[in-house]
Structure formats: C-alpha cells, structure tokens
PDB file of C-alpha atoms in Angstrom:
ATOM      1  CA  PRO A   8     -40.432 -22.489 -19.490  1.00 79.00           C
ATOM      2  CA  LEU A   9     -41.781 -20.070 -16.096  1.00 90.00           C
ATOM      3  CA  VAL A  10     -46.015 -20.399 -15.335  1.00 95.00           C
ATOM      4  CA  HIS A  11     -47.310 -16.810 -16.235  1.00 97.00           C
ATOM      5  CA  LEU A  12     -50.470 -15.240 -16.149  1.00 97.00           C
ATOM      6  CA  GLN A  13     -51.764 -13.475 -18.721  1.00 95.00           C
ATOM      7  CA  GLN A  14     -54.172 -10.198 -18.126  1.00 90.00           C
ATOM      8  CA  LYS A  15     -54.478  -8.124 -22.331  1.00 86.00           C
ATOM      9  CA  ASP A  16     -51.131  -7.337 -23.248  1.00 83.00           C
ATOM     10  CA  ARG A  17     -49.613  -7.860 -20.197  1.00 89.00           C
ATOM     11  CA  ILE A  18     -47.845 -10.845 -19.093  1.00 96.00           C
ATOM     12  CA  TYR A  19     -47.035 -11.839 -15.061  1.00 98.00           C
ATOM     13  CA  ILE A  20     -44.491 -13.805 -13.837  1.00 98.00           C
ATOM     14  CA  VAL A  21     -43.487 -15.202 -10.291  1.00 98.00           C
ATOM     15  CA  GLY A  22     -40.474 -15.609  -8.969  1.00 98.00           C
ATOM     16  CA  SER A  23     -40.780 -17.970  -6.681  1.00 97.00           C
ATOM     17  CA  ALA A  24     -37.727 -20.108  -6.943  1.00 97.00           C
ATOM     18  CA  SER A  25     -40.937 -23.379  -5.755  1.00 96.00           C
ATOM     19  CA  GLY A  26     -41.219 -21.526  -2.312  1.00 97.00           C
ATOM     20  CA  SER A  27     -37.157 -21.137  -1.711  1.00 97.00           C
ATOM     21  CA  GLU A  28     -35.411 -18.230   0.619  1.00 97.00           C
ATOM     22  CA  LYS A  29     -33.903 -16.847  -2.069  1.00 97.00           C
ATOM     23  CA  HIS A  30     -35.035 -14.920  -5.238  1.00 98.00           C
ATOM     24  CA  PRO A  31     -34.466 -17.170  -8.174  1.00 97.00           C
ATOM     25  CA  ALA A  32     -31.151 -16.089 -10.756  1.00 96.00           C
ATOM     26  CA  TRP A  33     -33.404 -14.951 -13.474  1.00 97.00           C
ATOM     27  CA  TYR A  34     -34.732 -12.164 -10.766  1.00 98.00           C
ATOM     28  CA  HIS A  35     -31.085 -10.458 -10.775  1.00 98.00           C
ATOM     29  CA  ASN A  36     -31.289 -10.818 -14.559  1.00 97.00           C
ATOM     30  CA  LEU A  37     -33.702  -9.238 -14.891  1.00 98.00           C
ATOM     31  CA  VAL A  38     -33.203  -6.155 -12.446  1.00 98.00           C
ATOM     32  CA  ALA A  39     -29.617  -5.809 -14.237  1.00 98.00           C
ATOM     33  CA  ASN A  40     -31.682  -6.531 -17.942  1.00 98.00           C
ATOM     34  CA  PRO A  41     -35.149  -5.716 -18.235  1.00 98.00           C
ATOM     35  CA  ASP A  42     -35.372  -5.101 -21.567  1.00 98.00           C
ATOM     36  CA  ILE A  43     -36.141  -7.899 -22.535  1.00 97.00           C
ATOM     37  CA  SER A  44     -37.865 -11.059 -25.466  1.00 96.00           C
ATOM     38  CA  TYR A  45     -39.569 -13.853 -24.991  1.00 95.00           C
ATOM     39  CA  GLU A  46     -41.553 -16.067 -26.377  1.00 93.00           C
ATOM     40  CA  LEU A  47     -45.135 -17.321 -26.299  1.00 88.00           C
ATOM     41  CA  GLY A  48     -46.924 -18.162 -29.240  1.00 85.00           C
ATOM     42  CA  ASP A  49     -46.361 -17.218 -32.561  1.00 85.00           C
ATOM     43  CA  GLY A  50     -42.957 -15.983 -32.262  1.00 87.00           C
ATOM     44  CA  PRO A  51     -40.430 -13.411 -29.393  1.00 94.00           C
ATOM     45  CA  VAL A  52     -41.522 -10.639 -28.208  1.00 93.00           C
ATOM     46  CA  GLU A  53     -39.290  -7.353 -27.071  1.00 96.00           C
ATOM     47  CA  ALA A  54     -40.976  -6.317 -23.117  1.00 97.00           C
ATOM     48  CA  ARG A  55     -40.169  -4.038 -21.083  1.00 98.00           C
ATOM     49  CA  ALA A  56     -40.442  -6.316 -17.263  1.00 98.00           C
ATOM     50  CA  THR A  57     -40.757  -4.899 -14.312  1.00 98.00           C
ATOM     51  CA  VAL A  58     -40.697  -5.367 -10.714  1.00 98.00           C
ATOM     52  CA  LEU A  59     -44.622  -4.538  -8.963  1.00 99.00           C
ATOM     53  CA  GLU A  60     -44.871  -2.989  -5.387  1.00 98.00           C
ATOM     54  CA  GLY A  61     -47.617  -2.033  -3.264  1.00 98.00           C
ATOM     55  CA  GLU A  62     -51.374  -2.230  -4.911  1.00 98.00           C
ATOM     56  CA  ASP A  63     -50.232  -2.949  -8.069  1.00 97.00           C
ATOM     57  CA  ARG A  64     -48.604  -6.072  -6.799  1.00 98.00           C
ATOM     58  CA  ALA A  65     -51.250  -6.720  -4.504  1.00 98.00           C
ATOM     59  CA  THR A  66     -53.880  -6.231  -7.025  1.00 97.00           C
ATOM     60  CA  ALA A  67     -50.976  -8.971  -9.176  1.00 97.00           C
ATOM     61  CA  TRP A  68     -50.931 -11.589  -6.663  1.00 98.00           C
ATOM     62  CA  THR A  69     -54.612 -11.631  -5.495  1.00 98.00           C
ATOM     63  CA  GLU A  70     -55.126 -12.957  -9.441  1.00 97.00           C
ATOM     64  CA  ILE A  71     -51.992 -15.026 -10.554  1.00 98.00           C
ATOM     65  CA  VAL A  72     -53.242 -17.091  -5.837  1.00 98.00           C
ATOM     66  CA  ALA A  73     -56.382 -17.362  -7.756  1.00 98.00           C
ATOM     67  CA  ALA A  74     -55.234 -19.216 -11.139  1.00 98.00           C
ATOM     68  CA  PHE A  75     -52.059 -20.925  -9.657  1.00 98.00           C
ATOM     69  CA  PRO A  76     -53.130 -21.193  -5.431  1.00 98.00           C
ATOM     70  CA  PHE A  77     -49.266 -22.715  -5.412  1.00 98.00           C
ATOM     71  CA  PHE A  78     -47.997 -19.580  -5.343  1.00 98.00           C
ATOM     72  CA  GLY A  79     -49.826 -18.882  -2.303  1.00 98.00           C
ATOM     73  CA  ASP A  80     -48.883 -21.696  -0.668  1.00 98.00           C
ATOM     74  CA  TYR A  81     -45.093 -21.209  -2.297  1.00 98.00           C
ATOM     75  CA  GLN A  82     -45.180 -17.343  -0.520  1.00 98.00           C
ATOM     76  CA  ASP A  83     -46.948 -19.574   3.035  1.00 98.00           C
ATOM     77  CA  GLN A  84     -43.173 -20.567   3.322  1.00 97.00           C
ATOM     78  CA  VAL A  85     -40.340 -18.003   2.770  1.00 98.00           C
ATOM     79  CA  SER A  86     -40.453 -14.907   4.601  1.00 98.00           C
ATOM     80  CA  ARG A  87     -39.236 -12.374   1.644  1.00 98.00           C
ATOM     81  CA  GLU A  88     -42.237 -11.470  -0.294  1.00 98.00           C
ATOM     82  CA  VAL A  89     -42.409 -13.226  -3.655  1.00 98.00           C
ATOM     83  CA  PRO A  90     -41.394 -10.900  -6.623  1.00 98.00           C
ATOM     84  CA  VAL A  91     -44.197 -10.479  -8.920  1.00 99.00           C
ATOM     85  CA  PHE A  92     -42.849  -8.451 -12.222  1.00 99.00           C
ATOM     86  CA  VAL A  93     -45.246  -7.578 -15.235  1.00 98.00           C
ATOM     87  CA  LEU A  94     -43.563  -7.550 -19.132  1.00 97.00           C
ATOM     88  CA  THR A  95     -44.979  -5.073 -21.329  1.00 95.00           C
ATOM     89  CA  PRO A  96     -44.955  -5.503 -24.744  1.00 94.00           C
ATOM     90  CA  ARG A  97     -42.559  -2.695 -26.551  1.00 92.00           C
TER      91      ARG A  97
END
C-alpha cells in the first residue's frame, strides 16, 4: 500500500522512499510501464501514471505536504527532487 492523495478522479502518489537518496524501485517500473491497474475502494482501476514536473508538480506538492507533512521532511533530507505521479483513469 502507498500513501496517496485523491483529488476528484486523480490519485497522487509520492516516490519518497521514506527519505532515501534513491528513488523507490516502483518509480522505475512506473516510468518504464506507465499503464497500470491499482485497487482503491470498489476494485481495480485502469490508469496511466505520469511524473509531474514544473508548475504541475509544485501545485500537487503543496497539496500533498499540507495533507501529509512528513513528505516535506523527506524532501528536506535528500538532494534529489522527490517525484510525484498522478494516476489518471483510462
């Protein structure tokens, strides 16, 4: 299970790896294979995972850290930019 933030029909997930300097293994899997299925609530959802960049990431990051402040702490611990994915239903 991953901590996520749901905004309407979009799900945001964060590749923090609990403050590790390396991206989590699943980050590389999603980049290589962005068409996914995830389970939340009533059953599986077919979606596309997209890494957010620039202003889109900044906007999502503000909302994520407001809901889950520990992600901000993780970002402060590492030199890499912690990636944010949006999962958009297909």
